[in-house]
Each structure stands twice: as structure tokens, then as C-alpha cells.
mmCIF file of C-alpha atoms in Angstrom:
data_model
loop_
_atom_site.group_PDB
_atom_site.id
_atom_site.type_symbol
_atom_site.label_atom_id
_atom_site.label_comp_id
_atom_site.label_asym_id
_atom_site.label_seq_id
_atom_site.Cartn_x
_atom_site.Cartn_y
_atom_site.Cartn_z
ATOM 1 C CA MET A 275 62.098 -16.714 9.515
ATOM 2 C CA ASN A 276 64.583 -19.548 9.656
ATOM 3 C CA SER A 277 66.858 -17.622 12.048
ATOM 4 C CA PHE A 278 65.118 -19.420 14.829
ATOM 5 C CA SER A 279 66.041 -22.955 13.511
ATOM 6 C CA GLY A 280 69.107 -22.709 15.087
ATOM 7 C CA ARG A 281 68.028 -21.841 18.825
ATOM 8 C CA ARG A 282 68.944 -24.266 21.468
ATOM 9 C CA ARG A 283 65.961 -25.404 23.746
ATOM 10 C CA PRO A 284 66.229 -24.358 27.303
ATOM 11 C CA THR A 285 67.593 -26.849 29.676
ATOM 12 C CA ALA A 286 65.301 -28.215 32.451
ATOM 13 C CA ALA A 287 67.296 -26.838 35.132
ATOM 14 C CA VAL A 288 67.217 -23.167 34.045
ATOM 15 C CA LEU A 289 63.508 -23.600 33.531
ATOM 16 C CA ILE A 290 62.729 -25.118 36.735
ATOM 17 C CA SER A 291 64.948 -22.288 38.618
ATOM 18 C CA LEU A 292 63.051 -19.579 36.648
ATOM 19 C CA ALA A 293 59.795 -21.228 37.412
ATOM 20 C CA VAL A 294 60.311 -21.161 40.994
ATOM 21 C CA ALA A 295 61.698 -17.517 40.944
ATOM 22 C CA THR A 296 58.236 -16.258 38.854
ATOM 23 C CA GLY A 297 55.483 -15.100 40.342
ATOM 24 C CA VAL A 298 51.815 -14.112 39.438
ATOM 25 C CA THR A 299 50.612 -10.958 37.733
ATOM 26 C CA ALA A 300 48.085 -8.195 38.636
ATOM 27 C CA CYS A 301 44.627 -9.174 37.524
ATOM 28 C CA GLY A 302 42.928 -12.570 36.391
ATOM 29 C CA SER A 303 42.276 -15.840 38.622
ATOM 30 C CA GLY A 304 40.953 -19.170 38.149
ATOM 31 C CA SER A 305 42.532 -22.305 36.311
ATOM 32 C CA GLY A 306 42.116 -23.876 33.013
ATOM 33 C CA SER A 307 43.105 -27.095 31.604
ATOM 34 C CA SER A 308 46.567 -27.388 29.639
ATOM 35 C CA GLY A 309 46.359 -27.256 25.676
ATOM 36 C CA SER A 310 48.392 -28.616 22.856
ATOM 37 C CA GLU A 311 49.699 -27.879 19.307
ATOM 38 C CA GLY A 312 47.254 -28.689 16.523
ATOM 39 C CA ALA A 313 48.651 -31.577 14.823
ATOM 40 C CA ASP A 314 46.905 -30.853 11.341
ATOM 41 C CA GLY A 315 48.908 -27.599 10.935
ATOM 42 C CA LYS A 316 45.507 -25.698 10.660
ATOM 43 C CA THR A 317 45.028 -25.480 14.554
ATOM 44 C CA TYR A 318 47.007 -22.665 16.399
ATOM 45 C CA THR A 319 47.233 -22.449 20.237
ATOM 46 C CA VAL A 320 46.950 -19.438 22.477
ATOM 47 C CA TRP A 321 47.625 -19.341 25.934
ATOM 48 C CA ASP A 322 46.299 -16.791 28.181
ATOM 49 C CA PRO A 323 45.808 -15.383 31.861
ATOM 50 C CA TYR A 324 42.269 -14.883 31.203
ATOM 51 C CA PRO A 325 40.286 -17.698 32.941
ATOM 52 C CA GLN A 326 37.682 -15.120 33.885
ATOM 53 C CA PHE A 327 36.486 -15.168 30.252
ATOM 54 C CA ALA A 328 34.601 -18.272 29.238
ATOM 55 C CA LYS A 329 33.934 -19.602 25.780
ATOM 56 C CA GLY A 330 31.181 -17.093 23.923
ATOM 57 C CA SER A 331 32.794 -13.993 25.648
ATOM 58 C CA ALA A 332 33.943 -11.094 23.782
ATOM 59 C CA TRP A 333 37.449 -12.145 24.341
ATOM 60 C CA THR A 334 37.082 -15.547 22.796
ATOM 61 C CA ASN A 335 35.116 -14.317 19.852
ATOM 62 C CA LEU A 336 37.986 -11.862 18.837
ATOM 63 C CA LEU A 337 40.228 -14.979 19.188
ATOM 64 C CA ASP A 338 37.961 -16.985 16.758
ATOM 65 C CA LYS A 339 37.509 -13.949 14.576
ATOM 66 C CA CYS A 340 41.645 -13.163 14.130
ATOM 67 C CA GLY A 341 41.641 -16.918 13.448
ATOM 68 C CA THR A 342 39.120 -16.790 10.998
ATOM 69 C CA GLN A 343 41.077 -14.011 8.987
ATOM 70 C CA ALA A 344 44.469 -15.799 9.320
ATOM 71 C CA GLY A 345 42.573 -18.963 7.838
ATOM 72 C CA VAL A 346 43.096 -21.356 10.697
ATOM 73 C CA LYS A 347 41.375 -22.195 13.800
ATOM 74 C CA VAL A 348 42.355 -20.932 17.266
ATOM 75 C CA LYS A 349 42.435 -23.415 20.291
ATOM 76 C CA ARG A 350 42.771 -20.853 23.407
ATOM 77 C CA THR A 351 43.599 -22.138 26.872
ATOM 78 C CA ALA A 352 43.516 -19.946 29.937
ATOM 79 C CA PHE A 353 45.569 -20.218 33.026
ATOM 80 C CA ASP A 354 45.999 -18.637 36.363
ATOM 81 C CA THR A 355 48.861 -16.567 35.948
ATOM 82 C CA SER A 356 51.392 -18.405 38.039
ATOM 83 C CA ASP A 357 50.281 -21.632 36.368
ATOM 84 C CA LEU A 358 50.925 -20.030 32.916
ATOM 85 C CA THR A 359 54.258 -19.041 33.380
ATOM 86 C CA ASN A 360 55.567 -22.583 34.812
ATOM 87 C CA LYS A 361 53.682 -24.184 32.262
ATOM 88 C CA ALA A 362 55.028 -22.117 29.498
ATOM 89 C CA LEU A 363 58.629 -22.702 30.901
ATOM 90 C CA LEU A 364 58.021 -26.447 31.010
ATOM 91 C CA ALA A 365 56.335 -26.637 27.411
ATOM 92 C CA ALA A 366 59.224 -24.972 26.139
ATOM 93 C CA GLN A 367 61.822 -27.576 27.515
ATOM 94 C CA GLN A 368 59.497 -29.977 26.021
ATOM 95 C CA GLY A 369 59.039 -28.414 22.697
ATOM 96 C CA ASN A 370 55.560 -28.146 22.950
ATOM 97 C CA SER A 371 55.085 -24.305 23.390
ATOM 98 C CA PRO A 372 51.763 -22.791 22.154
ATOM 99 C CA ASP A 373 51.759 -20.432 19.067
ATOM 100 C CA LEU A 374 51.065 -17.656 21.147
ATOM 101 C CA LEU A 375 51.625 -16.794 24.922
ATOM 102 C CA ILE A 376 49.956 -13.658 26.311
ATOM 103 C CA VAL A 377 51.721 -13.102 29.663
ATOM 104 C CA ASP A 378 52.192 -10.440 32.471
ATOM 105 C CA ASN A 379 54.950 -7.829 31.471
ATOM 106 C CA PRO A 380 57.435 -8.427 34.095
ATOM 107 C CA VAL A 381 57.328 -12.496 32.936
ATOM 108 C CA VAL A 382 58.639 -11.309 29.309
ATOM 109 C CA SER A 383 62.190 -10.946 30.875
ATOM 110 C CA THR A 384 61.968 -14.336 32.554
ATOM 111 C CA LEU A 385 60.933 -16.343 29.502
ATOM 112 C CA ALA A 386 63.428 -14.304 27.202
ATOM 113 C CA GLU A 387 66.206 -15.000 29.592
ATOM 114 C CA ALA A 388 65.381 -18.915 29.358
ATOM 115 C CA GLY A 389 65.331 -18.706 25.663
ATOM 116 C CA VAL A 390 61.513 -19.186 25.161
ATOM 117 C CA LEU A 391 60.357 -16.287 22.827
ATOM 118 C CA THR A 392 61.168 -14.872 19.587
ATOM 119 C CA THR A 393 62.619 -11.227 19.408
ATOM 120 C CA THR A 394 60.417 -8.701 17.390
ATOM 121 C CA ASP A 395 63.296 -8.198 15.249
ATOM 122 C CA ASP A 396 62.602 -11.698 14.031
ATOM 123 C CA ASN A 397 58.892 -12.293 14.504
ATOM 124 C CA LYS A 398 57.963 -8.608 13.616
ATOM 125 C CA LEU A 399 55.690 -7.672 15.812
ATOM 126 C CA GLU A 400 54.837 -4.097 16.060
ATOM 127 C CA VAL A 401 56.176 -2.190 18.704
ATOM 128 C CA GLN A 402 56.585 1.579 17.853
ATOM 129 C CA ASP A 403 54.642 4.305 19.013
ATOM 130 C CA ARG A 404 53.777 1.510 21.513
ATOM 131 C CA PRO A 405 55.069 2.357 25.371
ATOM 132 C CA GLN A 406 57.268 -0.409 26.492
ATOM 133 C CA PRO A 407 58.089 -1.197 30.116
ATOM 134 C CA PRO A 408 61.375 -1.800 30.798
ATOM 135 C CA CYS A 409 60.565 -5.702 31.103
ATOM 136 C CA GLY A 410 59.907 -5.360 27.130
ATOM 137 C CA ARG A 411 63.505 -4.996 26.624
ATOM 138 C CA PRO A 412 64.810 -7.474 28.833
ATOM 139 C CA VAL A 413 68.083 -8.682 27.205
ATOM 140 C CA GLY A 414 70.400 -6.507 25.080
ATOM 141 C CA GLY A 415 68.037 -3.986 24.254
ATOM 142 C CA LYS A 416 65.971 -6.367 22.138
ATOM 143 C CA THR A 417 62.021 -6.604 22.620
ATOM 144 C CA TYR A 418 60.168 -9.656 22.937
ATOM 145 C CA GLY A 419 56.656 -8.931 22.291
ATOM 146 C CA THR A 420 54.018 -6.160 21.895
ATOM 147 C CA PRO A 421 51.533 -4.791 24.710
ATOM 148 C CA ILE A 422 48.213 -5.408 24.314
ATOM 149 C CA GLY A 423 47.045 -3.221 26.957
ATOM 150 C CA ALA A 424 47.924 -1.549 30.428
ATOM 151 C CA ASN A 425 46.358 -1.380 33.822
ATOM 152 C CA THR A 426 47.316 -0.007 36.889
ATOM 153 C CA LEU A 427 46.023 0.562 40.444
ATOM 154 C CA ALA A 428 43.826 3.314 42.100
ATOM 155 C CA LEU A 429 41.583 3.577 45.117
ATOM 156 C CA TYR A 430 37.880 2.982 44.451
ATOM 157 C CA TYR A 431 35.509 4.803 46.788
ATOM 158 C CA ASN A 432 31.772 4.335 47.856
ATOM 159 C CA LYS A 433 30.298 7.867 47.817
ATOM 160 C CA LYS A 434 27.403 6.590 49.950
ATOM 161 C CA VAL A 435 29.565 5.030 52.607
ATOM 162 C CA LEU A 436 31.746 8.231 52.852
ATOM 163 C CA LYS A 437 28.300 10.337 53.040
ATOM 164 C CA GLU A 438 27.250 8.623 55.968
ATOM 165 C CA ALA A 439 30.574 8.857 57.732
ATOM 166 C CA ALA A 440 30.569 12.654 57.144
ATOM 167 C CA VAL A 441 34.037 12.198 55.224
ATOM 168 C CA ASP A 442 34.872 14.618 52.032
ATOM 169 C CA VAL A 443 36.717 12.285 49.941
ATOM 170 C CA ALA A 444 38.511 15.883 48.768
ATOM 171 C CA SER A 445 40.321 15.627 52.245
ATOM 172 C CA VAL A 446 42.401 12.603 51.081
ATOM 173 C CA LYS A 447 45.457 13.816 50.191
ATOM 174 C CA ASP A 448 48.149 11.683 51.991
ATOM 175 C CA TRP A 449 48.583 8.722 54.388
ATOM 176 C CA ALA A 450 47.550 10.897 57.404
ATOM 177 C CA SER A 451 44.233 12.351 55.848
ATOM 178 C CA LEU A 452 43.452 8.594 54.551
ATOM 179 C CA THR A 453 43.873 7.145 57.737
ATOM 180 C CA ALA A 454 41.762 9.483 59.616
ATOM 181 C CA ALA A 455 39.191 9.141 56.970
ATOM 182 C CA LEU A 456 39.104 5.291 57.638
ATOM 183 C CA GLU A 457 39.117 5.912 61.277
ATOM 184 C CA LYS A 458 35.904 8.163 60.869
ATOM 185 C CA VAL A 459 34.193 5.580 58.699
ATOM 186 C CA LYS A 460 34.909 3.048 61.396
ATOM 187 C CA LYS A 461 33.490 5.087 63.995
ATOM 188 C CA ALA A 462 30.557 5.475 61.885
ATOM 189 C CA GLY A 463 29.909 1.556 62.009
ATOM 190 C CA LYS A 464 31.163 1.000 58.297
ATOM 191 C CA LYS A 465 33.994 -0.964 57.025
ATOM 192 C CA GLY A 466 37.299 1.108 56.002
ATOM 193 C CA ILE A 467 39.561 -0.493 53.188
ATOM 194 C CA THR A 468 40.127 -3.797 51.505
ATOM 195 C CA PHE A 469 43.111 -4.659 49.400
ATOM 196 C CA SER A 470 45.124 -8.040 48.435
ATOM 197 C CA ALA A 471 47.964 -8.654 50.620
ATOM 198 C CA ILE A 472 48.049 -12.214 49.562
ATOM 199 C CA GLY A 473 51.402 -14.079 49.270
ATOM 200 C CA THR A 474 51.668 -14.045 45.460
ATOM 201 C CA GLU A 475 52.454 -11.285 42.996
ATOM 202 C CA GLU A 476 49.111 -9.859 43.660
ATOM 203 C CA GLY A 477 49.937 -8.658 47.149
ATOM 204 C CA SER A 478 53.675 -7.174 45.912
ATOM 205 C CA PHE A 479 51.602 -5.533 43.196
ATOM 206 C CA GLN A 480 49.164 -4.045 45.532
ATOM 207 C CA PHE A 481 51.736 -3.088 48.196
ATOM 208 C CA LEU A 482 54.141 -1.256 45.773
ATOM 209 C CA PRO A 483 52.311 2.081 45.700
ATOM 210 C CA TRP A 484 52.329 2.400 49.009
ATOM 211 C CA PHE A 485 56.160 1.251 48.889
ATOM 212 C CA TRP A 486 57.009 3.892 46.212
ATOM 213 C CA GLY A 487 54.941 6.276 47.586
ATOM 214 C CA ALA A 488 56.991 6.520 50.759
ATOM 215 C CA GLY A 489 59.944 6.962 48.671
ATOM 216 C CA ALA A 490 61.457 3.281 48.908
ATOM 217 C CA LYS A 491 63.233 1.617 46.397
ATOM 218 C CA LEU A 492 63.286 -2.083 45.414
ATOM 219 C CA THR A 493 66.911 -2.190 45.494
ATOM 220 C CA GLN A 494 66.662 -1.661 49.497
ATOM 221 C CA LEU A 495 63.500 -3.237 51.046
ATOM 222 C CA ASP A 496 64.764 -2.539 54.395
ATOM 223 C CA SER A 497 64.831 1.052 54.238
ATOM 224 C CA ALA A 498 62.946 3.314 56.728
ATOM 225 C CA GLN A 499 60.803 4.207 53.912
ATOM 226 C CA GLY A 500 60.038 0.836 53.072
ATOM 227 C CA GLU A 501 59.540 -0.036 56.648
ATOM 228 C CA SER A 502 57.042 3.008 57.085
ATOM 229 C CA ALA A 503 54.783 1.481 54.276
ATOM 230 C CA LEU A 504 54.522 -1.815 55.800
ATOM 231 C CA SER A 505 53.722 -0.142 59.053
ATOM 232 C CA LEU A 506 50.947 1.489 57.471
ATOM 233 C CA TRP A 507 49.209 -1.556 56.461
ATOM 234 C CA LYS A 508 50.029 -3.207 59.677
ATOM 235 C CA GLY A 509 48.528 -0.400 61.739
ATOM 236 C CA TRP A 510 45.426 -0.533 59.322
ATOM 237 C CA VAL A 511 44.891 -4.062 60.144
ATOM 238 C CA LYS A 512 45.687 -3.866 63.649
ATOM 239 C CA SER A 513 43.189 -0.617 64.209
ATOM 240 C CA GLY A 514 40.424 -2.754 62.436
ATOM 241 C CA VAL A 515 40.091 -0.183 59.749
ATOM 242 C CA ALA A 516 41.347 -3.123 57.118
ATOM 243 C CA PRO A 517 40.046 -6.562 57.487
ATOM 244 C CA ASN A 518 42.381 -9.571 58.238
ATOM 245 C CA SER A 519 40.735 -11.151 55.014
ATOM 246 C CA VAL A 520 43.524 -8.769 53.282
ATOM 247 C CA LEU A 521 46.059 -11.988 54.048
ATOM 248 C CA ASN A 522 44.334 -14.102 51.989
ATOM 249 C CA ASN A 523 42.500 -11.771 49.592
ATOM 250 C CA THR A 524 43.206 -11.873 45.748
ATOM 251 C CA GLN A 525 42.466 -8.832 43.803
ATOM 252 C CA THR A 526 39.148 -10.902 43.118
ATOM 253 C CA THR A 527 38.148 -11.372 46.649
ATOM 254 C CA SER A 528 39.244 -8.098 47.856
ATOM 255 C CA TRP A 529 36.957 -6.750 45.152
ATOM 256 C CA GLN A 530 33.909 -8.823 46.113
ATOM 257 C CA GLU A 531 34.106 -7.383 49.486
ATOM 258 C CA PHE A 532 34.109 -3.769 48.316
ATOM 259 C CA ALA A 533 31.269 -4.751 45.880
ATOM 260 C CA THR A 534 29.147 -5.646 48.977
ATOM 261 C CA GLY A 535 28.727 -1.955 49.517
ATOM 262 C CA GLU A 536 29.946 -1.944 53.302
ATOM 263 C CA TYR A 537 33.373 -0.328 52.612
ATOM 264 C CA ALA A 538 34.654 2.923 51.969
ATOM 265 C CA PHE A 539 37.632 2.044 49.897
ATOM 266 C CA ALA A 540 39.302 -0.697 47.912
ATOM 267 C CA GLU A 541 42.650 -0.698 46.211
ATOM 268 C CA ASN A 542 42.173 -2.101 43.035
ATOM 269 C CA GLY A 543 42.571 -1.728 38.927
ATOM 270 C CA THR A 544 40.944 -0.866 35.722
ATOM 271 C CA TRP A 545 39.464 -4.478 35.208
ATOM 272 C CA GLN A 546 37.209 -3.954 37.984
ATOM 273 C CA LEU A 547 35.108 -1.279 36.085
ATOM 274 C CA ALA A 548 32.552 -3.305 34.630
ATOM 275 C CA GLY A 549 32.196 -4.963 38.115
ATOM 276 C CA ALA A 550 31.657 -1.749 39.753
ATOM 277 C CA LYS A 551 28.517 -1.154 37.203
ATOM 278 C CA LYS A 552 27.287 -4.503 37.733
ATOM 279 C CA ALA A 553 27.322 -4.066 41.525
ATOM 280 C CA GLY A 554 25.447 -0.810 41.093
ATOM 281 C CA LEU A 555 27.601 1.196 43.151
ATOM 282 C CA ASP A 556 27.750 4.903 43.532
ATOM 283 C CA TYR A 557 31.721 5.154 43.246
ATOM 284 C CA GLY A 558 34.611 7.315 42.485
ATOM 285 C CA VAL A 559 38.137 6.825 41.809
ATOM 286 C CA LEU A 560 41.083 8.471 43.248
ATOM 287 C CA PRO A 561 45.179 8.443 42.719
ATOM 288 C CA ILE A 562 46.541 6.330 45.733
ATOM 289 C CA PRO A 563 48.158 9.123 47.893
ATOM 290 C CA GLY A 564 51.753 9.391 48.697
ATOM 291 C CA ALA A 565 53.225 9.393 52.315
ATOM 292 C CA SER A 566 53.332 13.197 52.164
ATOM 293 C CA GLY A 567 50.888 14.103 49.503
ATOM 294 C CA GLY A 568 50.803 13.798 45.518
ATOM 295 C CA SER A 569 50.015 10.681 43.925
ATOM 296 C CA ALA A 570 52.112 7.536 44.483
ATOM 297 C CA ALA A 571 53.567 5.752 41.506
ATOM 298 C CA ALA A 572 51.526 2.820 41.048
ATOM 299 C CA PRO A 573 52.972 -0.284 38.807
ATOM 300 C CA THR A 574 52.055 -1.083 35.457
ATOM 301 C CA GLY A 575 49.888 -4.026 34.627
ATOM 302 C CA GLY A 576 48.902 -5.714 31.360
ATOM 303 C CA GLU A 577 50.292 -8.153 29.318
ATOM 304 C CA PHE A 578 52.284 -8.640 26.223
ATOM 305 C CA VAL A 579 51.909 -10.783 23.261
ATOM 306 C CA THR A 580 54.609 -12.693 22.429
ATOM 307 C CA LEU A 581 55.632 -15.693 20.204
ATOM 308 C CA PRO A 582 57.444 -18.621 21.671
ATOM 309 C CA VAL A 583 60.125 -20.613 19.692
ATOM 310 C CA GLN A 584 58.675 -23.089 17.781
ATOM 311 C CA ASP A 585 60.644 -26.347 16.281
ATOM 312 C CA ASP A 586 58.429 -25.903 13.117
ATOM 313 C CA THR A 587 59.303 -22.587 12.004
ATOM 314 C CA GLY A 588 57.017 -22.342 9.316
ATOM 315 C CA ARG A 589 54.188 -21.566 11.707
ATOM 316 C CA TYR A 590 55.687 -18.024 12.920
ATOM 317 C CA THR A 591 53.908 -16.477 9.493
ATOM 318 C CA THR A 592 50.498 -17.279 10.847
ATOM 319 C CA SER A 593 51.345 -16.672 14.491
ATOM 320 C CA GLN A 594 52.313 -13.243 13.324
ATOM 321 C CA LYS A 595 48.964 -12.538 11.431
ATOM 322 C CA LEU A 596 47.342 -13.622 14.626
ATOM 323 C CA ALA A 597 49.131 -11.266 17.234
ATOM 324 C CA THR A 598 48.864 -8.651 14.431
ATOM 325 C CA CYS A 599 45.099 -8.790 14.630
ATOM 326 C CA LEU A 600 44.943 -8.811 18.095
ATOM 327 C CA THR A 601 47.072 -5.803 18.699
ATOM 328 C CA SER A 602 46.345 -3.730 15.732
ATOM 329 C CA THR A 603 45.027 -0.338 16.040
ATOM 330 C CA GLN A 604 42.069 -1.324 14.478
ATOM 331 C CA ASN A 605 41.236 -4.060 16.838
ATOM 332 C CA LEU A 606 43.085 -2.695 19.933
ATOM 333 C CA TYR A 607 39.807 -0.673 20.956
ATOM 334 C CA ASP A 608 37.846 -3.829 20.776
ATOM 335 C CA THR A 609 40.797 -6.156 22.625
ATOM 336 C CA ASP A 610 41.225 -3.408 25.537
ATOM 337 C CA THR A 611 37.450 -2.778 25.662
ATOM 338 C CA THR A 612 36.954 -6.413 26.498
ATOM 339 C CA LEU A 613 39.936 -6.691 28.722
ATOM 340 C CA SER A 614 38.790 -3.285 30.534
ATOM 341 C CA TYR A 615 42.766 -2.002 29.865
ATOM 342 C CA VAL A 616 43.940 1.086 28.692
ATOM 343 C CA ALA A 617 45.420 0.996 25.247
ATOM 344 C CA PRO A 618 49.217 0.852 24.645
ATOM 345 C CA THR A 619 48.643 3.898 21.956
ATOM 346 C CA THR A 620 47.561 7.503 22.558
ATOM 347 C CA GLU A 621 45.377 7.203 19.285
ATOM 348 C CA VAL A 622 43.230 4.184 21.066
ATOM 349 C CA GLN A 623 43.505 5.847 24.399
ATOM 350 C CA ASP A 624 41.693 8.922 23.092
ATOM 351 C CA LYS A 625 38.908 6.781 21.381
ATOM 352 C CA GLN A 626 38.633 5.041 24.899
ATOM 353 C CA VAL A 627 37.920 8.199 26.833
ATOM 354 C CA ALA A 628 35.659 9.698 24.209
ATOM 355 C CA ALA A 629 33.379 6.514 24.564
ATOM 356 C CA ASN A 630 33.606 6.584 28.283
ATOM 357 C CA ALA A 631 34.883 9.503 30.078
ATOM 358 C CA GLU A 632 35.324 7.134 33.269
ATOM 359 C CA LEU A 633 38.408 5.993 31.935
ATOM 360 C CA LYS A 634 40.183 9.363 31.890
ATOM 361 C CA PRO A 635 41.823 8.944 35.321
ATOM 362 C CA TRP A 636 42.749 5.697 34.375
ATOM 363 C CA VAL A 637 44.557 7.017 31.375
ATOM 364 C CA ASP A 638 46.414 9.323 33.528
ATOM 365 C CA ALA A 639 47.089 6.664 36.179
ATOM 366 C CA VAL A 640 48.580 4.626 33.308
ATOM 367 C CA LYS A 641 50.497 7.100 32.032
ATOM 368 C CA ALA A 642 52.137 7.781 35.234
ATOM 369 C CA ALA A 643 52.662 4.235 36.290
ATOM 370 C CA LYS A 644 56.157 2.668 36.905
ATOM 371 C CA GLY A 645 57.107 -0.705 35.743
ATOM 372 C CA ARG A 646 57.973 -3.486 38.108
ATOM 373 C CA THR A 647 61.253 -4.227 36.328
ATOM 374 C CA SER A 648 62.387 -0.629 36.422
ATOM 375 C CA ASP A 649 65.797 0.379 37.603
ATOM 376 C CA ASP A 650 67.398 -2.184 35.500
ATOM 377 C CA LEU A 651 65.932 -5.067 37.693
ATOM 378 C CA GLY A 652 65.182 -7.237 34.867
ATOM 379 C CA THR A 653 64.715 -10.954 36.278
ATOM 380 C CA LYS A 654 65.880 -9.599 39.676
ATOM 381 C CA TYR A 655 62.344 -8.483 40.433
ATOM 382 C CA PRO A 656 60.513 -11.888 40.937
ATOM 383 C CA LYS A 657 63.105 -12.604 43.627
ATOM 384 C CA ILE A 658 62.647 -9.385 45.357
ATOM 385 C CA SER A 659 58.851 -9.221 44.978
ATOM 386 C CA GLU A 660 58.691 -12.908 46.752
ATOM 387 C CA GLN A 661 60.578 -11.674 49.397
ATOM 388 C CA MET A 662 58.547 -8.627 49.430
ATOM 389 C CA TRP A 663 55.244 -10.276 49.766
ATOM 390 C CA LYS A 664 56.738 -12.519 52.199
ATOM 391 C CA ALA A 665 57.783 -9.685 54.458
ATOM 392 C CA VAL A 666 53.832 -8.357 54.283
ATOM 393 C CA GLN A 667 52.458 -11.911 55.307
ATOM 394 C CA SER A 668 54.818 -11.743 58.203
ATOM 395 C CA ALA A 669 54.031 -8.438 59.379
ATOM 396 C CA LEU A 670 50.443 -8.477 58.916
ATOM 397 C CA SER A 671 50.253 -11.865 60.346
ATOM 398 C CA GLY A 672 52.079 -10.653 63.595
ATOM 399 C CA SER A 673 54.768 -13.417 63.446
ATOM 400 C CA LYS A 674 57.455 -10.340 62.684
ATOM 401 C CA SER A 675 57.703 -6.792 63.317
ATOM 402 C CA PRO A 676 57.596 -4.560 59.959
ATOM 403 C CA LYS A 677 61.152 -3.672 60.819
ATOM 404 C CA ASP A 678 62.440 -7.098 61.176
ATOM 405 C CA ALA A 679 60.073 -8.559 58.200
ATOM 406 C CA MET A 680 61.866 -5.992 55.886
ATOM 407 C CA ALA A 681 65.508 -6.655 57.283
ATOM 408 C CA ASP A 682 64.795 -10.307 56.493
ATOM 409 C CA ALA A 683 63.556 -9.978 53.135
ATOM 410 C CA GLN A 684 66.663 -7.874 52.063
ATOM 411 C CA SER A 685 68.989 -10.360 53.667
ATOM 412 C CA ALA A 686 67.183 -13.092 51.570
ATOM 413 C CA VAL A 687 67.480 -11.292 48.170
ATOM 414 C CA LYS A 688 70.991 -10.861 48.897
#
């Protein structure tokens, strides 16, 4: 695999500009310490965005298992996702990239454009029969990683709260009926809906189903449809059916609010299923409704396993073994069950649903989800997303009207 040896290392200027434009992912929180490449040749480094999994967890045990099978020791470091992207860009410039890098799917485009990643033509990672979001093919039709799993968003609802408010969840079919349900819940003395509107990619990720559900497009943030989606959220906060805390809520803290049992609804993802069981909630899941009915397209979340460019090309063979171990059909079930993800292959999805019927609506939701870099946005997406979350922050805080916030966001993108 000596074809990598002639690649030029990305310049610091390119990496810094890309790092500024790159946001954070759908899931994962916390922080981790940085790692370094094993000097003895028998230690392989893996960077991932799963700081919620400590040593001894099913995820780290799986990494160790894959290392043992490859005859090496795995040194794993977990980062908050935004920190992971920046660390990966700078490590590439310094010639100190990890052997395996697990990153949120839109970040693949950014890293590939910066010359950080090897292509699947070169690294031989399996991509056949695995649905690839457009960001998996960011440059010249080439792929740069293989999906480890997918997730998306839906509405969790608390059956007890809705019953006490005399709300039939079957009546929730569009924005008007959802808002009516939230008002009934509030009138009954309970709390309505919680979500994440924080000024990071998490905020954009959570806003997108409403944005797309209104018929808006990322190429025109200031459309009447985009404004209506922001007005919906603004109206909820203003009327008190959504808390002011959404401005600072990550998806984790938003979930913690729902886990108190006081909220009727929470917008969140597959990865919270274990938390729902732990909280002992009597809950259900329904698709996020579109403005006029039907199900809104929710964004595709989930990570790709990638192999960064290395100065020592002899490391690729073992790195490929580790990546294949994590993403093979045999191990994907364990991997995605551990991460609370929907598998990227139909075969494993069917196995997941057979073992846990609660995953059926999530499998359906992932199949209907939309890639954040769809419409050939590629590396333009992080820049658009940043202006979108800034618009959400401005409108919900009251510093701008939804119309002005979206108009300013579109101007900034141009």
C-alpha cells in the first residue's frame, strides 16, 4: 500500500481554516485526553467520539478484542466530537495521526478535502452493501471510510404525562396538533417538550427535522419555510411549552430533563434507548411530524471508521484488520448494540429488530433519514450549519426575529 507515501501533508493554514468551519456531531459528550502513536509498532491508536464509554465498557472491550485478534495492543482515546475534529486536523499536520479515526459522517468530507484520510480504494475497507451518506463520497466520487452504524431523531413521549393531560398521541399528526397537545400538557400542570438548541452542530442537528419538515432547503436558509420552522421553536419557548434551557441544552442535558418524568415530549435519538429503560419511563416513540402532516426527514447521524494517512505505510495492514473487525457483519451487531445504533446493513438490522422490537421504528427512521451534506453540499455544510445554529440562538434568545435571524444567516453563508 505504498501509494500513500507520496501524499503531501496538509498545510497548517488549510487545516486551521477547516477546523474553524467544522461543527460537532449528533451524539456523544464529555472530553478525553489526547493520545499518541505507539512507538513500539505493537500499539495502535484509535480516536473516537464516545467519551461516555469508560474503560471496561462493552465498547472498549470490543476494541481490546479486535486488538487481540490483530496481535496488537489498542490505545483508545475519546474526545468530544468538535474537539476530535480539530485534534485530527492538527495531528495530521504534525504527522501524528491516529491509526483509526472514528468520526461523524459530515466530518469525512472535511478531513478528506484536507488530505487527512486514505481512500477505501487504497485502505480496502468494505463499503459494498452499506448505504453511504453523500458525505461518504466527498471528493471525486471516492469513499474514505465505512459506516459503523447510524442513528437519527424522533420524538420520545411520556405516556403517563400525556394520559394525565388527556392527550391522545395518535392525534399528533402535524405542527398544529403537536402544539395543541403541548398546550394541553401545560394547562394540566406538566411540561411540554425539550430539545437541544445549543449553538453547536447538535443544535443544527435537532433543528433540521423541523426545517426540512417545513419544506426548506439548506441552500436557502431565509426562505419562508425556514422562517416558519424557526418561528415554531420560538413560539414554543415564548409560550412556555418548551423551557428556556433549550438554548444551552446539549442532547444529553435535554435527555436528562426528559428523564425526570416531567416532560411530555423530547426530541432525541436512538442512543438514548438505554437511558429510557434506566429511567424507568413508560415511553413511546413517534416520527417528527412535518408542518402539514406526514413524517419529516430527520438527519442521518452516526460515524464512519476511517484510516488516516500515515508516514509509516507499513501500519495500514494492521489498521485495516482493526477496522474490519469493528465493522464486519459478525461484529456489527455487537458494535451497534453497544453504541445503541442502527446497523448499516439490512442483514444486521433484521437481527437487531428480532432481538429488540423497540428498534423497528428507528430502523424505519434511519432508512428515511436524509444526509446533512445531501444536495452536493459537501464541505459547504459546516459553514451553513454554523449560521443556522447562530440564527436559532438569536431568535430563541430574543435578540432577533426569526425572519431577521434567517436573513442574516443566509447573508453570512454567501
